[in-house]
Short mmCIF file of N, CA and C and ligand atoms in Angstrom, two decimals:
data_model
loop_
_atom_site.label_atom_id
_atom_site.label_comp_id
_atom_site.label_asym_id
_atom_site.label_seq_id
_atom_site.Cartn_x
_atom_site.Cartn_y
_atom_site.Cartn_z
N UNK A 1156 -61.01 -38.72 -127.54
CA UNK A 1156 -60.20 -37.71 -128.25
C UNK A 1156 -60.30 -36.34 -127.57
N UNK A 1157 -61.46 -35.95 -127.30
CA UNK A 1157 -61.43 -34.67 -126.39
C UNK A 1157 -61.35 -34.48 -125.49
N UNK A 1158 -61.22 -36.01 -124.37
CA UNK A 1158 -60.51 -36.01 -123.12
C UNK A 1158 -58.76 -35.83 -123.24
N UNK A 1159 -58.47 -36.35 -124.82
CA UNK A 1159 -57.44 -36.08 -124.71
C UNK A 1159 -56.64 -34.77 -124.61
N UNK A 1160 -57.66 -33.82 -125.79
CA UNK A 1160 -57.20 -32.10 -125.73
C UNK A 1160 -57.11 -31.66 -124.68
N UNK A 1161 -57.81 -32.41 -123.18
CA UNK A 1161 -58.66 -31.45 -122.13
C UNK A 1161 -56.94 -31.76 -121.90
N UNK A 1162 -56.46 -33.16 -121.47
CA UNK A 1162 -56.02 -33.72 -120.98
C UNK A 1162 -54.42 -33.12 -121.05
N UNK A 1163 -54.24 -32.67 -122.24
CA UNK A 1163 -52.85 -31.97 -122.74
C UNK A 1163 -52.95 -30.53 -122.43
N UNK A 1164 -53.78 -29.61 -122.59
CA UNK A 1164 -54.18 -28.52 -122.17
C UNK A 1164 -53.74 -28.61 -120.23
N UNK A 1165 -54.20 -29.14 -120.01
CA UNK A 1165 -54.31 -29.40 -118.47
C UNK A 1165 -52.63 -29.51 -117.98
N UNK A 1166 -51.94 -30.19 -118.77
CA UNK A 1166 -50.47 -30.53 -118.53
C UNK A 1166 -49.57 -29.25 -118.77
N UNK A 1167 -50.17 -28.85 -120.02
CA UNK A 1167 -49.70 -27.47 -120.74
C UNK A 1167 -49.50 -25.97 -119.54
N UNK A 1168 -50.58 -26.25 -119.07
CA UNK A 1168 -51.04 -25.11 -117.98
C UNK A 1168 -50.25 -25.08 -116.98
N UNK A 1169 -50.03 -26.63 -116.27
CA UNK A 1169 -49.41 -27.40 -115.34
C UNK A 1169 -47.77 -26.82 -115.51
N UNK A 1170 -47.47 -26.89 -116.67
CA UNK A 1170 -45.77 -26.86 -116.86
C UNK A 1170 -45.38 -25.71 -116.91
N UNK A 1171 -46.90 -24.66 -117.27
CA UNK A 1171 -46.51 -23.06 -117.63
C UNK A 1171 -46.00 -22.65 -116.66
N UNK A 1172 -47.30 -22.61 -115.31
CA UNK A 1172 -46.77 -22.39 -113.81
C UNK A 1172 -45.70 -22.49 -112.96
N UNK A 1173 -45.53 -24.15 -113.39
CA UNK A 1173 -44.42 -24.42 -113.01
C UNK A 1173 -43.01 -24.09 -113.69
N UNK A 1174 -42.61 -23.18 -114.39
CA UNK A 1174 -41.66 -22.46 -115.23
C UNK A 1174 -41.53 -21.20 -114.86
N UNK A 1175 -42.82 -20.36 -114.63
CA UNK A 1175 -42.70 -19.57 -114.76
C UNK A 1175 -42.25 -18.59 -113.41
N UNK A 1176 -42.22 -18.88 -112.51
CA UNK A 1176 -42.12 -18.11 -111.05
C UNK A 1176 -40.36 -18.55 -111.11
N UNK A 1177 -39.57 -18.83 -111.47
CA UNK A 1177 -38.43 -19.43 -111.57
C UNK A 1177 -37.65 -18.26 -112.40
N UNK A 1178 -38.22 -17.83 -112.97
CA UNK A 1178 -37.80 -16.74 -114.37
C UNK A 1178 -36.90 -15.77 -113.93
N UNK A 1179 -36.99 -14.60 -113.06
CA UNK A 1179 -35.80 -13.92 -112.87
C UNK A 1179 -34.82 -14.67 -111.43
N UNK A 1180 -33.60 -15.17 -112.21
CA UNK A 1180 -33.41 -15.40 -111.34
C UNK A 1180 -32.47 -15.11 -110.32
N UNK A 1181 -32.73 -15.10 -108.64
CA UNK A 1181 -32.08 -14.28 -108.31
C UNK A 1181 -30.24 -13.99 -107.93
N UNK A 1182 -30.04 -14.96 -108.20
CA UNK A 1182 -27.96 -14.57 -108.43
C UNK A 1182 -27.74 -14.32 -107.11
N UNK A 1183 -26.94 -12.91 -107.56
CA UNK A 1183 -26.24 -12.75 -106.15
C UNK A 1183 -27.05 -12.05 -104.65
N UNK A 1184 -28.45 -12.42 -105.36
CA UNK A 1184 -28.85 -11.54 -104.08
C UNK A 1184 -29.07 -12.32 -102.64
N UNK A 1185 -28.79 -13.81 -102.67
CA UNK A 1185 -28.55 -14.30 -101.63
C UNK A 1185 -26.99 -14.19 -101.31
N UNK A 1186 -26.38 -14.17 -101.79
CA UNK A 1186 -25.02 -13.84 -101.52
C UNK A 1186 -25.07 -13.12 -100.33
N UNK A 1187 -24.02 -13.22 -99.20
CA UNK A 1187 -23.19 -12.43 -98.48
C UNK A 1187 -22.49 -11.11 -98.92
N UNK A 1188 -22.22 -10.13 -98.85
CA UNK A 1188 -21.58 -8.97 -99.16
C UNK A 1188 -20.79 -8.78 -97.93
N UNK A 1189 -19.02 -9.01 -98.57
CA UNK A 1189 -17.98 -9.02 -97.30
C UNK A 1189 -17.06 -8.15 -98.02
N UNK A 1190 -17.29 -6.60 -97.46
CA UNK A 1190 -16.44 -5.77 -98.05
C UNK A 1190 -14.73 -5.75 -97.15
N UNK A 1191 -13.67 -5.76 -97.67
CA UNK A 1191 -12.53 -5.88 -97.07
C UNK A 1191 -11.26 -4.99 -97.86
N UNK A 1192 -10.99 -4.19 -97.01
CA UNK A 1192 -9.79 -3.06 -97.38
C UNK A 1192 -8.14 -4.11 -97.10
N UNK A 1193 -7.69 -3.77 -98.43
CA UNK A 1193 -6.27 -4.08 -98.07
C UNK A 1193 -5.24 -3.09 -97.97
N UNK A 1194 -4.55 -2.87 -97.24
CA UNK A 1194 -3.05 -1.93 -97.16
C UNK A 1194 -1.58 -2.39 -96.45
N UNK A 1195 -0.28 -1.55 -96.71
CA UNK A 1195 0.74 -1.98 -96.04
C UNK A 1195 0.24 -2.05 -94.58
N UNK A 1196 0.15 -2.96 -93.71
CA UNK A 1196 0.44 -4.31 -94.13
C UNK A 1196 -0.74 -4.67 -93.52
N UNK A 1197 -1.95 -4.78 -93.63
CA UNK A 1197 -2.87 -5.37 -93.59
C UNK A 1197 -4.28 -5.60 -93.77
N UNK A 1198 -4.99 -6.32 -93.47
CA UNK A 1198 -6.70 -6.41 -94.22
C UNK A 1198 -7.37 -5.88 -93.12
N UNK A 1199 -8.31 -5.06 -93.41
CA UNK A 1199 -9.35 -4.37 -92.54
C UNK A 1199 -10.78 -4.71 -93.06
N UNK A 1200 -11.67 -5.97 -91.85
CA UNK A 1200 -11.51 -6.19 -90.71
C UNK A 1200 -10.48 -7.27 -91.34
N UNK A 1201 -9.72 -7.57 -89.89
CA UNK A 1201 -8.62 -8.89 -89.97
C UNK A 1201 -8.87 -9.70 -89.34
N UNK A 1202 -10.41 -9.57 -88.90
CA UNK A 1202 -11.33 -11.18 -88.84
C UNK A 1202 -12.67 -10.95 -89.65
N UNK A 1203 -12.77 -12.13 -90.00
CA UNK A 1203 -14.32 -12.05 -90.77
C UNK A 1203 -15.00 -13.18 -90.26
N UNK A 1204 -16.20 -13.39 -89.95
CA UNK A 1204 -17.54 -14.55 -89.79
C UNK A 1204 -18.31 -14.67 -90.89
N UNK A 1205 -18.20 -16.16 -90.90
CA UNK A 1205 -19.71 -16.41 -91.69
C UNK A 1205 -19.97 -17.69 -91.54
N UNK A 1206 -21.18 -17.91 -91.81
CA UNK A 1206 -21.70 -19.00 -91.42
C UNK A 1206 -21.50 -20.08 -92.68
N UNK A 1207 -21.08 -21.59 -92.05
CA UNK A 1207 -20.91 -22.32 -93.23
C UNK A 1207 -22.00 -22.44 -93.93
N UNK A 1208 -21.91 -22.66 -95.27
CA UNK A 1208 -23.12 -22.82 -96.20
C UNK A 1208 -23.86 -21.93 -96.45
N UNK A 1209 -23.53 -20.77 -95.59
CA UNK A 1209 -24.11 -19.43 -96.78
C UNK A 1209 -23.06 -19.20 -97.58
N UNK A 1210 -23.36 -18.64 -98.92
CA UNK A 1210 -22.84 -18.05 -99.92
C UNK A 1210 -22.12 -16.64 -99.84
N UNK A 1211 -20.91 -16.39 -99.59
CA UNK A 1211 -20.19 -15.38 -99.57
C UNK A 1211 -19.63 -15.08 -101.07
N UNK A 1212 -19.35 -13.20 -101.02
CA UNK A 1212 -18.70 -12.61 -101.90
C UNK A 1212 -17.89 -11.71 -101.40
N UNK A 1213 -16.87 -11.64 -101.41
CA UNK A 1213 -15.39 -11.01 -101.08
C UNK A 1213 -15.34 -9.70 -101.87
N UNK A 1214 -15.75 -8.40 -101.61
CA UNK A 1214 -15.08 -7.22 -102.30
C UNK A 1214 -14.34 -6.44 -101.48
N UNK A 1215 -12.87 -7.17 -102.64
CA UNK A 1215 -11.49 -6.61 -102.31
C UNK A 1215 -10.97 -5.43 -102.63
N UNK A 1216 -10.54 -4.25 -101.77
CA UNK A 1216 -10.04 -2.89 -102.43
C UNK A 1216 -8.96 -2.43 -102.02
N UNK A 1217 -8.07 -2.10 -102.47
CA UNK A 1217 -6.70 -1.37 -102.19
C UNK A 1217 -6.50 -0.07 -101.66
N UNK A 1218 -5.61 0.53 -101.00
CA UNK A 1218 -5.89 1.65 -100.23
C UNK A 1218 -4.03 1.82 -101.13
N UNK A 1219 -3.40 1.66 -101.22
CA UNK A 1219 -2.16 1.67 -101.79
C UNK A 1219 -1.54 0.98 -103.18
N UNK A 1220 -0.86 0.27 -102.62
CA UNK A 1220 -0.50 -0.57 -103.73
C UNK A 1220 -0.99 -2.02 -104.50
N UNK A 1221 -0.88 -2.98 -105.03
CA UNK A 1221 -1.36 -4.02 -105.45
C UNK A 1221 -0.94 -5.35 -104.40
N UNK A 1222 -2.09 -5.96 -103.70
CA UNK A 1222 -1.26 -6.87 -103.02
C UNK A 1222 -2.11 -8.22 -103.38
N UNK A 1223 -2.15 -9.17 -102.60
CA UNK A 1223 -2.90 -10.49 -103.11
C UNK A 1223 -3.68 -11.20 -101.73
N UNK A 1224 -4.88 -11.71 -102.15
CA UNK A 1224 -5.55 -12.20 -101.40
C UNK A 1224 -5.37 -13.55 -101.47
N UNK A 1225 -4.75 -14.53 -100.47
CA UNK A 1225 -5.35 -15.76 -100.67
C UNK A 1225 -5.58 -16.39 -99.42
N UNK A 1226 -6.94 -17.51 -99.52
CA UNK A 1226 -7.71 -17.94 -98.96
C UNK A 1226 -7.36 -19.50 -99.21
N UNK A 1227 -6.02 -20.42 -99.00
CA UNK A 1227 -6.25 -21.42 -99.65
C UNK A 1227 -6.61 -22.82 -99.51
N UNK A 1228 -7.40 -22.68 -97.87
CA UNK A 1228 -8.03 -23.58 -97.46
C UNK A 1228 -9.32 -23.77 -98.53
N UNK A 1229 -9.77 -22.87 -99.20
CA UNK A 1229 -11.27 -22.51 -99.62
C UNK A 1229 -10.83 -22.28 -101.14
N UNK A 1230 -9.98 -22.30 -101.45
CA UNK A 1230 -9.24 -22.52 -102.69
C UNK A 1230 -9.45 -20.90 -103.24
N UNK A 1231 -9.37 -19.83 -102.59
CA UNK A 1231 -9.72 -18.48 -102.88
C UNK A 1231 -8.54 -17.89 -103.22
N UNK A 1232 -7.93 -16.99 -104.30
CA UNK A 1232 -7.37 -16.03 -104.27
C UNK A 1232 -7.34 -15.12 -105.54
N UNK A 1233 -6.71 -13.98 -105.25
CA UNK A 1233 -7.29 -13.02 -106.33
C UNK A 1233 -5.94 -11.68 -105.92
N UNK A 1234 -5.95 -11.42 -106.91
CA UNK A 1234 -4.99 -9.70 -106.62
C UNK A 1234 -6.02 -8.73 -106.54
N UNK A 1235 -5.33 -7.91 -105.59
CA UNK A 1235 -6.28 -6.47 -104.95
C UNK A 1235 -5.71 -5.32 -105.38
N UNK A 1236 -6.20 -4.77 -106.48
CA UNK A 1236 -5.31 -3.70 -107.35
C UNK A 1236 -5.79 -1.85 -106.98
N UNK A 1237 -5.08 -1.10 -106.79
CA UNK A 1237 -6.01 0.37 -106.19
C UNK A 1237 -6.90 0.62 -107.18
N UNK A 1238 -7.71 1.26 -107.07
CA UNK A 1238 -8.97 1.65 -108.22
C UNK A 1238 -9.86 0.44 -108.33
N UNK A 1239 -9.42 0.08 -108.33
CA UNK A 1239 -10.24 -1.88 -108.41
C UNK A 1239 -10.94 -2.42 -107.65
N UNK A 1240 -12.22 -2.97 -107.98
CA UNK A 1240 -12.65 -3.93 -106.69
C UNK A 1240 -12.59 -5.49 -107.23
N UNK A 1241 -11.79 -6.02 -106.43
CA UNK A 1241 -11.37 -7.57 -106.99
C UNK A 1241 -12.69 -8.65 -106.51
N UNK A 1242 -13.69 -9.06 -106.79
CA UNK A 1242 -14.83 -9.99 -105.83
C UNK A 1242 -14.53 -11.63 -106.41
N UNK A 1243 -14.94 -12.28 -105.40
CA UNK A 1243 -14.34 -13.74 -105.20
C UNK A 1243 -15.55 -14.22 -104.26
N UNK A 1244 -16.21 -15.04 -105.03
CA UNK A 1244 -17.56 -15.82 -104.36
C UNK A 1244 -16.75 -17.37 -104.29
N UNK A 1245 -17.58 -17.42 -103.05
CA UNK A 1245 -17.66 -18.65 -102.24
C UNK A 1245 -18.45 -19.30 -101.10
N UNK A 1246 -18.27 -20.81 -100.99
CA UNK A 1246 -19.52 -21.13 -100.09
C UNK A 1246 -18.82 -21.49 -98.87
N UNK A 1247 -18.59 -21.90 -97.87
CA UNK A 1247 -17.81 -21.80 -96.75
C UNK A 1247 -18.21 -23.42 -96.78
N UNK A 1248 -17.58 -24.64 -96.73
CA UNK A 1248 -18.29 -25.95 -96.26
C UNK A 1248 -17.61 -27.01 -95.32
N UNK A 1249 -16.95 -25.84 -94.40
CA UNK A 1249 -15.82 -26.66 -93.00
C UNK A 1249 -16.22 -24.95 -92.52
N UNK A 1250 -16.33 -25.62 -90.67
CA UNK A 1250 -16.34 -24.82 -90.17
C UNK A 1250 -14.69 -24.57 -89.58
N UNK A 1251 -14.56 -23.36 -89.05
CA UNK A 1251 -13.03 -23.56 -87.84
C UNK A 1251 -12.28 -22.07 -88.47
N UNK A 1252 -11.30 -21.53 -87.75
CA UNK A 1252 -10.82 -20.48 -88.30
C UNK A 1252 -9.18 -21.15 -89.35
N UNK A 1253 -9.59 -20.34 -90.17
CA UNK A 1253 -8.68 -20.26 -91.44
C UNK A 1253 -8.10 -18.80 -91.85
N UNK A 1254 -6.79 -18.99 -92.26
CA UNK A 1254 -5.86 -18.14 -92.52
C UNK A 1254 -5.72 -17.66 -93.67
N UNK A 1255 -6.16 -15.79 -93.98
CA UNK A 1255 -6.05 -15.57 -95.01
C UNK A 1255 -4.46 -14.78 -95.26
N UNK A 1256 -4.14 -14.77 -96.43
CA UNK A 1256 -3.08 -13.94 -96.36
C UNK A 1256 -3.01 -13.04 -98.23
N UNK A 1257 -1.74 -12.07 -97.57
CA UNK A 1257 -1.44 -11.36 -98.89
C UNK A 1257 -0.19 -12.46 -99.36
N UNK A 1258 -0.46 -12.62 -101.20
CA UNK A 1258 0.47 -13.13 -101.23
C UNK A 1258 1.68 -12.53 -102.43
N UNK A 1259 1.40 -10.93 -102.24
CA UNK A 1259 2.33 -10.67 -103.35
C UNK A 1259 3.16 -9.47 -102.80
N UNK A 1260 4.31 -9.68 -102.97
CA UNK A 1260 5.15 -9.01 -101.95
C UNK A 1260 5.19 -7.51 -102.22
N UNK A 1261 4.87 -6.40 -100.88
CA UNK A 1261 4.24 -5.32 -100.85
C UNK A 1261 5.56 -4.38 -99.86
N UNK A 1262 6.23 -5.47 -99.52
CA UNK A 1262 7.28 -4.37 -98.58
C UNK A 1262 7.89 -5.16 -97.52
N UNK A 1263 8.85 -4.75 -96.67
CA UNK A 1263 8.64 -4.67 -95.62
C UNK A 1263 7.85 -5.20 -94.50
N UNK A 1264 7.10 -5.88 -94.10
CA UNK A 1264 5.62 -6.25 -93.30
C UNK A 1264 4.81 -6.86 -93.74
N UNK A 1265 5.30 -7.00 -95.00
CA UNK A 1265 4.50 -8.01 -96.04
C UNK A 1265 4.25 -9.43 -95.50
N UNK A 1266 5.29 -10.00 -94.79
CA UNK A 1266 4.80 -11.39 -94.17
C UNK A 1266 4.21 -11.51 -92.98
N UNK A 1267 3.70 -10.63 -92.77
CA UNK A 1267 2.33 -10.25 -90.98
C UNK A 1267 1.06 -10.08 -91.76
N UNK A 1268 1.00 -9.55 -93.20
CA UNK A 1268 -0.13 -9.04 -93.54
C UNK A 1268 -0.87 -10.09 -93.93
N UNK A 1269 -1.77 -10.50 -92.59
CA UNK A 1269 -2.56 -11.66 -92.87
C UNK A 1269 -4.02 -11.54 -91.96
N UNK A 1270 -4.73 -12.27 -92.08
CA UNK A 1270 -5.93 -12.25 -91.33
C UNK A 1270 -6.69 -13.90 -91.14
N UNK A 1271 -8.03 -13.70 -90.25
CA UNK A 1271 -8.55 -14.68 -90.43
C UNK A 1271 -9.92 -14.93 -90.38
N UNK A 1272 -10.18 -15.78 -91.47
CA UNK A 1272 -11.75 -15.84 -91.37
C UNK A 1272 -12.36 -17.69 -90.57
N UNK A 1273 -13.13 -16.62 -89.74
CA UNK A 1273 -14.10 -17.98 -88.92
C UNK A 1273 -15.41 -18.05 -89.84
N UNK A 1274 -15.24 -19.29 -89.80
CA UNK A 1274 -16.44 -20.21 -90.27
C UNK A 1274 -17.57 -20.96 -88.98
N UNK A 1275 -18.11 -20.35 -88.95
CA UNK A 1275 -19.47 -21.38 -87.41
C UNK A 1275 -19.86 -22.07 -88.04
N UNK A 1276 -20.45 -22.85 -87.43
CA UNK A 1276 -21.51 -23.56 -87.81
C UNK A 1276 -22.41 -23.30 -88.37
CU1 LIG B 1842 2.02 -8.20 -99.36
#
């Protein structure tokens, strides 16, 4: 019987430890931070890298008017509104360059305003 208390005590201790270093946990701080300006007519930078299988986050900002981000190899898109920062997490899991574009019509030049993000290995 009092091998048994030792015995549950011992497990008790066992499970605390193991719970407890887990506790804050950390979110976005492995994340990537990929800040990207949009304007007539285009994204600044209008290439981006990252490595597949790290964790990226996209903060999108407007310099003008409202335009649209999409990414739809990676199933990404989002509107980029002025005053606004639009963010869009994702994990990259194909490498090769892929085509981002605006997809909400901004003018004029609106169908150039595109970019591209490489994925490495
Ligand atoms: Cu546009």
């Amino acid at each position: 019987m009092k091998r048994t208390i030792i015995l549950l005590m011992a497990l008790t201790a066992a499970l605390g430890t193991v719970t407890l270093p887990s506790a804050p946990r950390a979110g976005s701080a492995t994340e990537r931070v990929i800040r990207i300006t949009a304007k007539k007519f285009e994204f600044a930078p209008g290439e981006v890298t990252v490595r597949k299988g790290e964790p990226v986050v996209l903060e999108l900002t407007s310099e003008d008017r409202t335009h649209g981000f999409n990414l739809p190899d990676f199933g990404v898109r989002t509107e980029v509104k002025p005053g606004m920062v639009s963010r869009v997490h994702f994990t990259p899991d194909k490498a090769g360059k892929f085509n981002f574009a605006c997809d909400v019509f901004c003018g004029s030049g609106h169908e150039d305003m595109s970019g591209t993000l490489v994925v490495t290995e």
